[in-house]
Amino acid sequence: MTTVRNRAAGWHRPLMLLVSAMAVLTVVAAVGVVADPRVLTGAPIWLKPLKFAISFVLYGVTLAWMLSLLPRRSRAAERAATVIVAMAVVEMVVIVGQVLRGTTSHFNGTTTLDAMLFSVMGAAITVLFAAQLVLAVVLAVVLARRSLADRAGGYAVRLGLAVSLLGMLVAFPMVAQPPAGAPAGISGAHSVGVPDGGPGLPLLGWSTTGGDLRVGHFVGMHALQVLPLLAILLDRFLGARLDELTRARLVLVGGAAYAALTLLVTAQALRGQPLLAPDGLTLAAAAALVVATAAATALVLARRARRTEVVLVG
């Protein structure tokens, strides 16, 4: 634990400062959820800052760790990460500021000020997306050139960044989504087919009566953590049984399946369907994804078995 803490102390400073600030905000927002009785769009008014703060803690730590994998410092990658920090701060200032004003931050154009603040948030997330794209390209190029002992880990990092960008993209329909039953001045919605703020899953708030575009956004964004974790688990529990090439191929299968899952739950939401109430078409698509993933996994393992047999015979 001490070694990990010492290594983290040398990670990208702006990202780690963001993580520290968001950790403090997590505590403040959690207290607000309990102590502030105000409710906004059917949820405690401090719940959105709480969820965003937790997300930025995970996001910042993960990006800082990924930057630490580079064999040498990259100015382009570090500058892109600093831009990400700046845009995250802009977004959180608007979110918290709107909570203090007692109004919504997203899709809010009810007044000139609210519309301006939402436009600022839109510009910030667009710049953040572009900065992460730059970071992903730099990491992909450098890690591809590097002779990695852990090829599976390299694939996991690159795929995690790519799928998380997909997770950002699937959130953009929220802006164009016509809000159901919303007051004048509201220009978008998380939910599809039902008003925002209706019955939802505990803590997450995802609609249980209609589609919710936050599902695909959440799933895709957390590829940053899920795919590296997959590589770590493969190495930890199957490292003695599976060679590096096989583990790397399994990570590729996992990354493709995870990207497909992100698109599947987004398509489900766009059809106005709650996550926990899939229809026959969604279930069939999910079953096809499971079968395809299982078949690809079996193929990778079969190729590994054939290589092992050839080596033993030789």
PDB file of C-alpha atoms in Angstrom:
ATOM      1  CA  MET A   1       0.000   0.000   0.000  1.00  0.00           C
ATOM      2  CA  THR A   2       2.866   2.371   0.811  1.00  0.00           C
ATOM      3  CA  THR A   3       4.463   1.641  -2.571  1.00  0.00           C
ATOM      4  CA  VAL A   4       1.232   2.404  -4.403  1.00  0.00           C
ATOM      5  CA  ARG A   5       0.817   5.641  -2.428  1.00  0.00           C
ATOM      6  CA  ASN A   6       4.391   6.695  -3.190  1.00  0.00           C
ATOM      7  CA  ARG A   7       3.924   5.997  -6.893  1.00  0.00           C
ATOM      8  CA  ALA A   8       0.630   7.900  -6.964  1.00  0.00           C
ATOM      9  CA  ALA A   9       2.373  10.926  -5.458  1.00  0.00           C
ATOM     10  CA  GLY A  10       4.319  11.252  -8.707  1.00  0.00           C
ATOM     11  CA  TRP A  11       1.313  11.004 -10.994  1.00  0.00           C
ATOM     12  CA  HIS A  12       0.014  13.905 -13.091  1.00  0.00           C
ATOM     13  CA  ARG A  13      -0.372  16.683 -10.527  1.00  0.00           C
ATOM     14  CA  PRO A  14      -3.414  18.529 -11.995  1.00  0.00           C
ATOM     15  CA  LEU A  15      -5.337  15.260 -12.257  1.00  0.00           C
ATOM     16  CA  MET A  16      -4.498  14.322  -8.675  1.00  0.00           C
ATOM     17  CA  LEU A  17      -5.515  17.785  -7.476  1.00  0.00           C
ATOM     18  CA  LEU A  18      -8.826  17.286  -9.272  1.00  0.00           C
ATOM     19  CA  VAL A  19      -9.227  13.924  -7.552  1.00  0.00           C
ATOM     20  CA  SER A  20      -8.548  15.496  -4.157  1.00  0.00           C
ATOM     21  CA  ALA A  21     -11.015  18.329  -4.756  1.00  0.00           C
ATOM     22  CA  MET A  22     -13.686  15.903  -5.970  1.00  0.00           C
ATOM     23  CA  ALA A  23     -13.128  13.677  -2.942  1.00  0.00           C
ATOM     24  CA  VAL A  24     -13.824  16.675  -0.684  1.00  0.00           C
ATOM     25  CA  LEU A  25     -16.871  17.590  -2.773  1.00  0.00           C
ATOM     26  CA  THR A  26     -18.111  14.010  -2.446  1.00  0.00           C
ATOM     27  CA  VAL A  27     -18.216  14.433   1.325  1.00  0.00           C
ATOM     28  CA  VAL A  28     -19.872  17.859   1.091  1.00  0.00           C
ATOM     29  CA  ALA A  29     -22.490  16.627  -1.380  1.00  0.00           C
ATOM     30  CA  ALA A  30     -23.185  13.512   0.699  1.00  0.00           C
ATOM     31  CA  VAL A  31     -23.876  15.750   3.702  1.00  0.00           C
ATOM     32  CA  GLY A  32     -26.067  17.907   1.482  1.00  0.00           C
ATOM     33  CA  VAL A  33     -28.107  14.896   0.368  1.00  0.00           C
ATOM     34  CA  VAL A  34     -28.866  14.137   4.018  1.00  0.00           C
ATOM     35  CA  ALA A  35     -29.142  17.657   5.438  1.00  0.00           C
ATOM     36  CA  ASP A  36     -30.735  19.647   2.585  1.00  0.00           C
ATOM     37  CA  PRO A  37     -34.450  18.810   2.201  1.00  0.00           C
ATOM     38  CA  ARG A  38     -34.750  20.361  -1.253  1.00  0.00           C
ATOM     39  CA  VAL A  39     -35.773  18.083  -4.125  1.00  0.00           C
ATOM     40  CA  LEU A  40     -35.098  18.780  -7.804  1.00  0.00           C
ATOM     41  CA  THR A  41     -36.535  16.688 -10.667  1.00  0.00           C
ATOM     42  CA  GLY A  42     -37.612  14.040  -8.205  1.00  0.00           C
ATOM     43  CA  ALA A  43     -34.257  13.602  -6.437  1.00  0.00           C
ATOM     44  CA  PRO A  44     -32.349  15.260  -3.574  1.00  0.00           C
ATOM     45  CA  ILE A  45     -30.862  18.446  -4.962  1.00  0.00           C
ATOM     46  CA  TRP A  46     -27.319  17.453  -3.959  1.00  0.00           C
ATOM     47  CA  LEU A  47     -27.494  14.008  -5.594  1.00  0.00           C
ATOM     48  CA  LYS A  48     -26.225  15.201  -8.987  1.00  0.00           C
ATOM     49  CA  PRO A  49     -23.090  16.877  -7.534  1.00  0.00           C
ATOM     50  CA  LEU A  50     -22.502  13.724  -5.477  1.00  0.00           C
ATOM     51  CA  LYS A  51     -22.660  11.421  -8.490  1.00  0.00           C
ATOM     52  CA  PHE A  52     -20.514  13.712 -10.634  1.00  0.00           C
ATOM     53  CA  ALA A  53     -17.919  14.115  -7.879  1.00  0.00           C
ATOM     54  CA  ILE A  54     -17.590  10.347  -7.420  1.00  0.00           C
ATOM     55  CA  SER A  55     -17.340   9.899 -11.185  1.00  0.00           C
ATOM     56  CA  PHE A  56     -14.566  12.473 -11.477  1.00  0.00           C
ATOM     57  CA  VAL A  57     -12.628  10.822  -8.633  1.00  0.00           C
ATOM     58  CA  LEU A  58     -12.633   7.523 -10.529  1.00  0.00           C
ATOM     59  CA  TYR A  59     -12.026   9.216 -13.869  1.00  0.00           C
ATOM     60  CA  GLY A  60      -9.123  11.327 -12.641  1.00  0.00           C
ATOM     61  CA  VAL A  61      -7.354   8.495 -10.797  1.00  0.00           C
ATOM     62  CA  THR A  62      -7.687   6.201 -13.801  1.00  0.00           C
ATOM     63  CA  LEU A  63      -6.316   8.747 -16.280  1.00  0.00           C
ATOM     64  CA  ALA A  64      -3.427   9.607 -13.943  1.00  0.00           C
ATOM     65  CA  TRP A  65      -2.570   5.912 -13.622  1.00  0.00           C
ATOM     66  CA  MET A  66      -2.707   5.468 -17.401  1.00  0.00           C
ATOM     67  CA  LEU A  67      -0.336   8.399 -17.890  1.00  0.00           C
ATOM     68  CA  SER A  68       2.067   6.782 -15.424  1.00  0.00           C
ATOM     69  CA  LEU A  69       2.362   3.793 -17.785  1.00  0.00           C
ATOM     70  CA  LEU A  70       4.135   5.871 -20.427  1.00  0.00           C
ATOM     71  CA  PRO A  71       7.865   5.021 -20.581  1.00  0.00           C
ATOM     72  CA  ARG A  72       8.673   8.721 -20.693  1.00  0.00           C
ATOM     73  CA  ARG A  73       6.784  11.973 -20.241  1.00  0.00           C
ATOM     74  CA  SER A  74       4.638  13.153 -23.133  1.00  0.00           C
ATOM     75  CA  ARG A  75       3.909  16.866 -23.320  1.00  0.00           C
ATOM     76  CA  ALA A  76       0.928  16.298 -25.590  1.00  0.00           C
ATOM     77  CA  ALA A  77      -0.607  13.757 -23.207  1.00  0.00           C
ATOM     78  CA  GLU A  78       0.053  15.872 -20.117  1.00  0.00           C
ATOM     79  CA  ARG A  79      -1.364  19.014 -21.720  1.00  0.00           C
ATOM     80  CA  ALA A  80      -4.450  17.094 -22.829  1.00  0.00           C
ATOM     81  CA  ALA A  81      -4.891  15.822 -19.268  1.00  0.00           C
ATOM     82  CA  THR A  82      -4.578  19.371 -17.921  1.00  0.00           C
ATOM     83  CA  VAL A  83      -7.264  20.535 -20.346  1.00  0.00           C
ATOM     84  CA  ILE A  84      -9.484  17.687 -19.093  1.00  0.00           C
ATOM     85  CA  VAL A  85      -8.975  18.929 -15.529  1.00  0.00           C
ATOM     86  CA  ALA A  86      -9.868  22.506 -16.488  1.00  0.00           C
ATOM     87  CA  MET A  87     -13.053  21.418 -18.275  1.00  0.00           C
ATOM     88  CA  ALA A  88     -14.051  19.164 -15.379  1.00  0.00           C
ATOM     89  CA  VAL A  89     -13.680  22.104 -13.007  1.00  0.00           C
ATOM     90  CA  VAL A  90     -15.849  24.292 -15.266  1.00  0.00           C
ATOM     91  CA  GLU A  91     -18.563  21.645 -15.354  1.00  0.00           C
ATOM     92  CA  MET A  92     -18.534  21.101 -11.600  1.00  0.00           C
ATOM     93  CA  VAL A  93     -18.593  24.838 -10.850  1.00  0.00           C
ATOM     94  CA  VAL A  94     -21.739  25.175 -12.953  1.00  0.00           C
ATOM     95  CA  ILE A  95     -23.386  22.097 -11.409  1.00  0.00           C
ATOM     96  CA  VAL A  96     -22.691  23.161  -7.828  1.00  0.00           C
ATOM     97  CA  GLY A  97     -23.522  26.795  -8.590  1.00  0.00           C
ATOM     98  CA  GLN A  98     -26.910  25.814  -9.960  1.00  0.00           C
ATOM     99  CA  VAL A  99     -27.605  23.688  -6.902  1.00  0.00           C
ATOM    100  CA  LEU A 100     -26.856  26.680  -4.700  1.00  0.00           C
ATOM    101  CA  ARG A 101     -29.305  28.679  -6.837  1.00  0.00           C
ATOM    102  CA  GLY A 102     -31.886  25.926  -6.411  1.00  0.00           C
ATOM    103  CA  THR A 103     -32.245  25.065 -10.100  1.00  0.00           C
ATOM    104  CA  THR A 104     -31.125  22.488 -12.641  1.00  0.00           C
ATOM    105  CA  SER A 105     -27.845  22.658 -14.526  1.00  0.00           C
ATOM    106  CA  HIS A 106     -28.573  20.360 -17.477  1.00  0.00           C
ATOM    107  CA  PHE A 107     -30.930  21.240 -20.365  1.00  0.00           C
ATOM    108  CA  ASN A 108     -31.963  24.419 -18.548  1.00  0.00           C
ATOM    109  CA  GLY A 109     -32.766  27.395 -20.755  1.00  0.00           C
ATOM    110  CA  THR A 110     -35.518  28.905 -18.662  1.00  0.00           C
ATOM    111  CA  THR A 111     -33.587  32.156 -18.183  1.00  0.00           C
ATOM    112  CA  THR A 112     -30.768  33.838 -20.090  1.00  0.00           C
ATOM    113  CA  LEU A 113     -28.309  33.003 -17.316  1.00  0.00           C
ATOM    114  CA  ASP A 114     -29.397  29.357 -17.142  1.00  0.00           C
ATOM    115  CA  ALA A 115     -29.133  29.005 -20.925  1.00  0.00           C
ATOM    116  CA  MET A 116     -25.661  30.570 -20.914  1.00  0.00           C
ATOM    117  CA  LEU A 117     -24.465  28.247 -18.143  1.00  0.00           C
ATOM    118  CA  PHE A 118     -25.778  25.179 -19.958  1.00  0.00           C
ATOM    119  CA  SER A 119     -24.020  26.351 -23.135  1.00  0.00           C
ATOM    120  CA  VAL A 120     -20.793  26.700 -21.145  1.00  0.00           C
ATOM    121  CA  MET A 121     -21.216  23.130 -19.899  1.00  0.00           C
ATOM    122  CA  GLY A 122     -21.812  21.909 -23.448  1.00  0.00           C
ATOM    123  CA  ALA A 123     -18.674  23.627 -24.681  1.00  0.00           C
ATOM    124  CA  ALA A 124     -16.673  22.259 -21.745  1.00  0.00           C
ATOM    125  CA  ILE A 125     -17.694  18.642 -22.334  1.00  0.00           C
ATOM    126  CA  THR A 126     -16.943  18.998 -26.058  1.00  0.00           C
ATOM    127  CA  VAL A 127     -13.436  20.254 -25.299  1.00  0.00           C
ATOM    128  CA  LEU A 128     -13.008  17.501 -22.673  1.00  0.00           C
ATOM    129  CA  PHE A 129     -13.978  14.911 -25.298  1.00  0.00           C
ATOM    130  CA  ALA A 130     -11.420  16.296 -27.741  1.00  0.00           C
ATOM    131  CA  ALA A 131      -8.720  16.335 -25.048  1.00  0.00           C
ATOM    132  CA  GLN A 132      -9.408  12.721 -24.099  1.00  0.00           C
ATOM    133  CA  LEU A 133      -9.257  11.795 -27.783  1.00  0.00           C
ATOM    134  CA  VAL A 134      -5.783  13.349 -27.968  1.00  0.00           C
ATOM    135  CA  LEU A 135      -4.779  11.492 -24.796  1.00  0.00           C
ATOM    136  CA  ALA A 136      -6.121   8.220 -26.209  1.00  0.00           C
ATOM    137  CA  VAL A 137      -4.209   8.645 -29.481  1.00  0.00           C
ATOM    138  CA  VAL A 138      -0.938   9.428 -27.683  1.00  0.00           C
ATOM    139  CA  LEU A 139      -1.275   6.457 -25.355  1.00  0.00           C
ATOM    140  CA  ALA A 140      -2.281   4.165 -28.220  1.00  0.00           C
ATOM    141  CA  VAL A 141       0.726   5.168 -30.340  1.00  0.00           C
ATOM    142  CA  VAL A 142       3.278   5.021 -27.518  1.00  0.00           C
ATOM    143  CA  LEU A 143       2.034   1.758 -26.021  1.00  0.00           C
ATOM    144  CA  ALA A 144       1.830   0.145 -29.484  1.00  0.00           C
ATOM    145  CA  ARG A 145       5.495   0.987 -30.146  1.00  0.00           C
ATOM    146  CA  ARG A 146       6.615  -0.146 -26.748  1.00  0.00           C
ATOM    147  CA  SER A 147       7.545  -3.793 -26.305  1.00  0.00           C
ATOM    148  CA  LEU A 148       5.171  -4.521 -23.470  1.00  0.00           C
ATOM    149  CA  ALA A 149       5.691  -7.477 -21.188  1.00  0.00           C
ATOM    150  CA  ASP A 150       2.009  -7.039 -20.387  1.00  0.00           C
ATOM    151  CA  ARG A 151       0.419  -6.892 -23.822  1.00  0.00           C
ATOM    152  CA  ALA A 152      -3.033  -7.573 -22.359  1.00  0.00           C
ATOM    153  CA  GLY A 153      -2.664  -4.539 -20.106  1.00  0.00           C
ATOM    154  CA  GLY A 154      -1.721  -2.368 -23.061  1.00  0.00           C
ATOM    155  CA  TYR A 155      -4.775  -3.488 -24.987  1.00  0.00           C
ATOM    156  CA  ALA A 156      -6.957  -2.893 -21.932  1.00  0.00           C
ATOM    157  CA  VAL A 157      -5.768   0.705 -21.569  1.00  0.00           C
ATOM    158  CA  ARG A 158      -6.280   1.528 -25.237  1.00  0.00           C
ATOM    159  CA  LEU A 159      -9.661  -0.166 -25.442  1.00  0.00           C
ATOM    160  CA  GLY A 160     -10.768   1.405 -22.161  1.00  0.00           C
ATOM    161  CA  LEU A 161     -10.049   4.878 -23.510  1.00  0.00           C
ATOM    162  CA  ALA A 162     -11.735   4.125 -26.848  1.00  0.00           C
ATOM    163  CA  VAL A 163     -14.914   2.668 -25.338  1.00  0.00           C
ATOM    164  CA  SER A 164     -15.132   5.496 -22.798  1.00  0.00           C
ATOM    165  CA  LEU A 165     -15.108   7.941 -25.724  1.00  0.00           C
ATOM    166  CA  LEU A 166     -18.001   5.942 -27.146  1.00  0.00           C
ATOM    167  CA  GLY A 167     -19.690   6.311 -23.754  1.00  0.00           C
ATOM    168  CA  MET A 168     -19.354  10.086 -24.050  1.00  0.00           C
ATOM    169  CA  LEU A 169     -20.772  10.077 -27.566  1.00  0.00           C
ATOM    170  CA  VAL A 170     -23.891   8.091 -26.662  1.00  0.00           C
ATOM    171  CA  ALA A 171     -24.767  10.828 -24.161  1.00  0.00           C
ATOM    172  CA  PHE A 172     -25.068  13.487 -26.862  1.00  0.00           C
ATOM    173  CA  PRO A 173     -28.619  12.405 -27.887  1.00  0.00           C
ATOM    174  CA  MET A 174     -29.719  13.677 -24.464  1.00  0.00           C
ATOM    175  CA  VAL A 175     -29.397  17.226 -25.788  1.00  0.00           C
ATOM    176  CA  ALA A 176     -31.528  16.482 -28.841  1.00  0.00           C
ATOM    177  CA  GLN A 177     -34.016  14.329 -26.929  1.00  0.00           C
ATOM    178  CA  PRO A 178     -37.414  16.099 -26.816  1.00  0.00           C
ATOM    179  CA  PRO A 179     -38.348  16.291 -23.130  1.00  0.00           C
ATOM    180  CA  ALA A 180     -41.667  14.706 -22.195  1.00  0.00           C
ATOM    181  CA  GLY A 181     -43.866  16.844 -19.984  1.00  0.00           C
ATOM    182  CA  ALA A 182     -41.103  19.364 -19.230  1.00  0.00           C
ATOM    183  CA  PRO A 183     -41.775  23.060 -18.606  1.00  0.00           C
ATOM    184  CA  ALA A 184     -40.920  25.662 -21.217  1.00  0.00           C
ATOM    185  CA  GLY A 185     -37.206  26.329 -21.573  1.00  0.00           C
ATOM    186  CA  ILE A 186     -36.046  22.743 -20.988  1.00  0.00           C
ATOM    187  CA  SER A 187     -34.218  21.634 -24.119  1.00  0.00           C
ATOM    188  CA  GLY A 188     -33.251  18.018 -23.513  1.00  0.00           C
ATOM    189  CA  ALA A 189     -33.745  15.038 -21.241  1.00  0.00           C
ATOM    190  CA  HIS A 190     -32.107  11.972 -19.762  1.00  0.00           C
ATOM    191  CA  SER A 191     -35.300   9.933 -20.085  1.00  0.00           C
ATOM    192  CA  VAL A 192     -36.994   8.804 -23.282  1.00  0.00           C
ATOM    193  CA  GLY A 193     -40.758   8.664 -23.496  1.00  0.00           C
ATOM    194  CA  VAL A 194     -41.341   9.790 -19.908  1.00  0.00           C
ATOM    195  CA  PRO A 195     -40.581  12.993 -17.974  1.00  0.00           C
ATOM    196  CA  ASP A 196     -37.269  13.336 -16.145  1.00  0.00           C
ATOM    197  CA  GLY A 197     -37.613  12.957 -12.396  1.00  0.00           C
ATOM    198  CA  GLY A 198     -40.081  10.071 -12.451  1.00  0.00           C
ATOM    199  CA  PRO A 199     -39.642   6.705 -10.700  1.00  0.00           C
ATOM    200  CA  GLY A 200     -36.054   5.533 -10.897  1.00  0.00           C
ATOM    201  CA  LEU A 201     -33.510   3.037  -9.616  1.00  0.00           C
ATOM    202  CA  PRO A 202     -32.151   3.760  -6.118  1.00  0.00           C
ATOM    203  CA  LEU A 203     -29.118   6.111  -6.068  1.00  0.00           C
ATOM    204  CA  LEU A 204     -28.602   5.933  -9.837  1.00  0.00           C
ATOM    205  CA  GLY A 205     -31.984   7.450 -10.611  1.00  0.00           C
ATOM    206  CA  TRP A 206     -32.307   5.708 -13.977  1.00  0.00           C
ATOM    207  CA  SER A 207     -35.921   5.663 -15.105  1.00  0.00           C
ATOM    208  CA  THR A 208     -37.909   2.518 -14.365  1.00  0.00           C
ATOM    209  CA  THR A 209     -40.844   3.589 -16.528  1.00  0.00           C
ATOM    210  CA  GLY A 210     -39.081   4.654 -19.744  1.00  0.00           C
ATOM    211  CA  GLY A 211     -35.740   4.670 -21.494  1.00  0.00           C
ATOM    212  CA  ASP A 212     -32.756   6.391 -19.885  1.00  0.00           C
ATOM    213  CA  LEU A 213     -29.746   7.524 -21.910  1.00  0.00           C
ATOM    214  CA  ARG A 214     -27.589   7.735 -18.796  1.00  0.00           C
ATOM    215  CA  VAL A 215     -27.288   3.932 -18.794  1.00  0.00           C
ATOM    216  CA  GLY A 216     -25.176   3.754 -21.953  1.00  0.00           C
ATOM    217  CA  HIS A 217     -23.168   6.772 -20.844  1.00  0.00           C
ATOM    218  CA  PHE A 218     -22.415   5.142 -17.491  1.00  0.00           C
ATOM    219  CA  VAL A 219     -21.561   1.737 -18.958  1.00  0.00           C
ATOM    220  CA  GLY A 220     -19.316   3.174 -21.666  1.00  0.00           C
ATOM    221  CA  MET A 221     -17.461   5.595 -19.404  1.00  0.00           C
ATOM    222  CA  HIS A 222     -16.575   2.866 -16.917  1.00  0.00           C
ATOM    223  CA  ALA A 223     -14.754   0.884 -19.575  1.00  0.00           C
ATOM    224  CA  LEU A 224     -11.808   2.919 -18.273  1.00  0.00           C
ATOM    225  CA  GLN A 225     -11.885   0.809 -15.110  1.00  0.00           C
ATOM    226  CA  VAL A 226     -13.545  -2.433 -16.248  1.00  0.00           C
ATOM    227  CA  LEU A 227     -11.173  -3.395 -19.067  1.00  0.00           C
ATOM    228  CA  PRO A 228      -7.919  -2.792 -17.144  1.00  0.00           C
ATOM    229  CA  LEU A 229      -9.479  -4.727 -14.259  1.00  0.00           C
ATOM    230  CA  LEU A 230     -10.190  -7.588 -16.669  1.00  0.00           C
ATOM    231  CA  ALA A 231      -6.523  -7.643 -17.695  1.00  0.00           C
ATOM    232  CA  ILE A 232      -5.418  -7.581 -14.050  1.00  0.00           C
ATOM    233  CA  LEU A 233      -7.751 -10.449 -13.120  1.00  0.00           C
ATOM    234  CA  LEU A 234      -6.616 -12.539 -16.090  1.00  0.00           C
ATOM    235  CA  ASP A 235      -3.008 -12.047 -15.049  1.00  0.00           C
ATOM    236  CA  ARG A 236      -3.708 -12.649 -11.363  1.00  0.00           C
ATOM    237  CA  PHE A 237      -5.793 -15.807 -11.647  1.00  0.00           C
ATOM    238  CA  LEU A 238      -4.895 -17.249 -15.061  1.00  0.00           C
ATOM    239  CA  GLY A 239      -1.405 -15.898 -15.623  1.00  0.00           C
ATOM    240  CA  ALA A 240       0.173 -19.304 -14.912  1.00  0.00           C
ATOM    241  CA  ARG A 241      -2.203 -21.128 -17.273  1.00  0.00           C
ATOM    242  CA  LEU A 242      -2.613 -18.715 -20.172  1.00  0.00           C
ATOM    243  CA  ASP A 243       0.234 -17.185 -22.156  1.00  0.00           C
ATOM    244  CA  GLU A 244       0.456 -13.449 -22.778  1.00  0.00           C
ATOM    245  CA  LEU A 245      -0.933 -13.622 -26.334  1.00  0.00           C
ATOM    246  CA  THR A 246      -4.018 -15.542 -25.187  1.00  0.00           C
ATOM    247  CA  ARG A 247      -4.724 -13.086 -22.377  1.00  0.00           C
ATOM    248  CA  ALA A 248      -4.318 -10.189 -24.801  1.00  0.00           C
ATOM    249  CA  ARG A 249      -6.812 -11.767 -27.204  1.00  0.00           C
ATOM    250  CA  LEU A 250      -9.268 -12.326 -24.371  1.00  0.00           C
ATOM    251  CA  VAL A 251      -9.009  -8.623 -23.497  1.00  0.00           C
ATOM    252  CA  LEU A 252      -9.790  -7.786 -27.136  1.00  0.00           C
ATOM    253  CA  VAL A 253     -12.862 -10.002 -26.956  1.00  0.00           C
ATOM    254  CA  GLY A 254     -13.887  -8.352 -23.695  1.00  0.00           C
ATOM    255  CA  GLY A 255     -13.408  -4.869 -25.149  1.00  0.00           C
ATOM    256  CA  ALA A 256     -15.513  -5.655 -28.227  1.00  0.00           C
ATOM    257  CA  ALA A 257     -18.249  -7.169 -26.047  1.00  0.00           C
ATOM    258  CA  TYR A 258     -18.222  -4.170 -23.718  1.00  0.00           C
ATOM    259  CA  ALA A 259     -18.529  -1.723 -26.625  1.00  0.00           C
ATOM    260  CA  ALA A 260     -21.432  -3.766 -27.994  1.00  0.00           C
ATOM    261  CA  LEU A 261     -23.094  -3.717 -24.567  1.00  0.00           C
ATOM    262  CA  THR A 262     -22.785   0.069 -24.471  1.00  0.00           C
ATOM    263  CA  LEU A 263     -24.535   0.336 -27.840  1.00  0.00           C
ATOM    264  CA  LEU A 264     -27.160  -2.227 -26.827  1.00  0.00           C
ATOM    265  CA  VAL A 265     -28.292  -0.420 -23.672  1.00  0.00           C
ATOM    266  CA  THR A 266     -28.235   2.891 -25.543  1.00  0.00           C
ATOM    267  CA  ALA A 267     -30.464   1.471 -28.293  1.00  0.00           C
ATOM    268  CA  GLN A 268     -32.749   0.084 -25.603  1.00  0.00           C
ATOM    269  CA  ALA A 269     -33.031   3.533 -24.019  1.00  0.00           C
ATOM    270  CA  LEU A 270     -33.686   5.252 -27.353  1.00  0.00           C
ATOM    271  CA  ARG A 271     -36.630   2.875 -27.830  1.00  0.00           C
ATOM    272  CA  GLY A 272     -38.116   4.201 -24.585  1.00  0.00           C
ATOM    273  CA  GLN A 273     -37.504   0.971 -22.709  1.00  0.00           C
ATOM    274  CA  PRO A 274     -36.477   0.741 -19.052  1.00  0.00           C
ATOM    275  CA  LEU A 275     -33.203  -1.080 -18.401  1.00  0.00           C
ATOM    276  CA  LEU A 276     -34.874  -3.706 -16.202  1.00  0.00           C
ATOM    277  CA  ALA A 277     -37.860  -4.254 -18.512  1.00  0.00           C
ATOM    278  CA  PRO A 278     -36.353  -5.398 -21.830  1.00  0.00           C
ATOM    279  CA  ASP A 279     -38.639  -6.600 -24.603  1.00  0.00           C
ATOM    280  CA  GLY A 280     -38.103  -9.616 -26.836  1.00  0.00           C
ATOM    281  CA  LEU A 281     -35.909  -7.748 -29.315  1.00  0.00           C
ATOM    282  CA  THR A 282     -33.584  -6.465 -26.597  1.00  0.00           C
ATOM    283  CA  LEU A 283     -33.382  -9.912 -24.991  1.00  0.00           C
ATOM    284  CA  ALA A 284     -32.605 -11.493 -28.357  1.00  0.00           C
ATOM    285  CA  ALA A 285     -29.836  -8.957 -28.999  1.00  0.00           C
ATOM    286  CA  ALA A 286     -28.423  -9.548 -25.511  1.00  0.00           C
ATOM    287  CA  ALA A 287     -28.498 -13.314 -26.064  1.00  0.00           C
ATOM    288  CA  ALA A 288     -26.719 -12.899 -29.405  1.00  0.00           C
ATOM    289  CA  LEU A 289     -24.052 -10.800 -27.704  1.00  0.00           C
ATOM    290  CA  VAL A 290     -23.529 -13.448 -25.010  1.00  0.00           C
ATOM    291  CA  VAL A 291     -23.296 -16.238 -27.603  1.00  0.00           C
ATOM    292  CA  ALA A 292     -20.887 -14.253 -29.794  1.00  0.00           C
ATOM    293  CA  THR A 293     -18.684 -13.407 -26.805  1.00  0.00           C
ATOM    294  CA  ALA A 294     -18.670 -17.013 -25.609  1.00  0.00           C
ATOM    295  CA  ALA A 295     -17.846 -18.266 -29.110  1.00  0.00           C
ATOM    296  CA  ALA A 296     -15.003 -15.775 -29.515  1.00  0.00           C
ATOM    297  CA  THR A 297     -13.633 -16.731 -26.090  1.00  0.00           C
ATOM    298  CA  ALA A 298     -13.804 -20.433 -26.969  1.00  0.00           C
ATOM    299  CA  LEU A 299     -12.023 -19.768 -30.259  1.00  0.00           C
ATOM    300  CA  VAL A 300      -9.207 -17.914 -28.493  1.00  0.00           C
ATOM    301  CA  LEU A 301      -8.779 -20.748 -25.990  1.00  0.00           C
ATOM    302  CA  ALA A 302      -8.905 -23.380 -28.752  1.00  0.00           C
ATOM    303  CA  ARG A 303      -6.144 -21.594 -30.676  1.00  0.00           C
ATOM    304  CA  ARG A 304      -4.084 -21.510 -27.519  1.00  0.00           C
ATOM    305  CA  ALA A 305      -4.629 -25.262 -27.014  1.00  0.00           C
ATOM    306  CA  ARG A 306      -3.532 -25.968 -30.605  1.00  0.00           C
ATOM    307  CA  ARG A 307      -0.366 -23.913 -30.159  1.00  0.00           C
ATOM    308  CA  THR A 308       0.415 -25.788 -26.954  1.00  0.00           C
ATOM    309  CA  GLU A 309      -0.127 -29.132 -28.698  1.00  0.00           C
ATOM    310  CA  VAL A 310       2.176 -28.156 -31.560  1.00  0.00           C
ATOM    311  CA  VAL A 311       4.901 -27.137 -29.118  1.00  0.00           C
ATOM    312  CA  LEU A 312       4.589 -30.408 -27.172  1.00  0.00           C
ATOM    313  CA  VAL A 313       4.669 -32.520 -30.357  1.00  0.00           C
ATOM    314  CA  GLY A 314       7.606 -30.570 -31.703  1.00  0.00           C
TER     315      GLY A 314
END
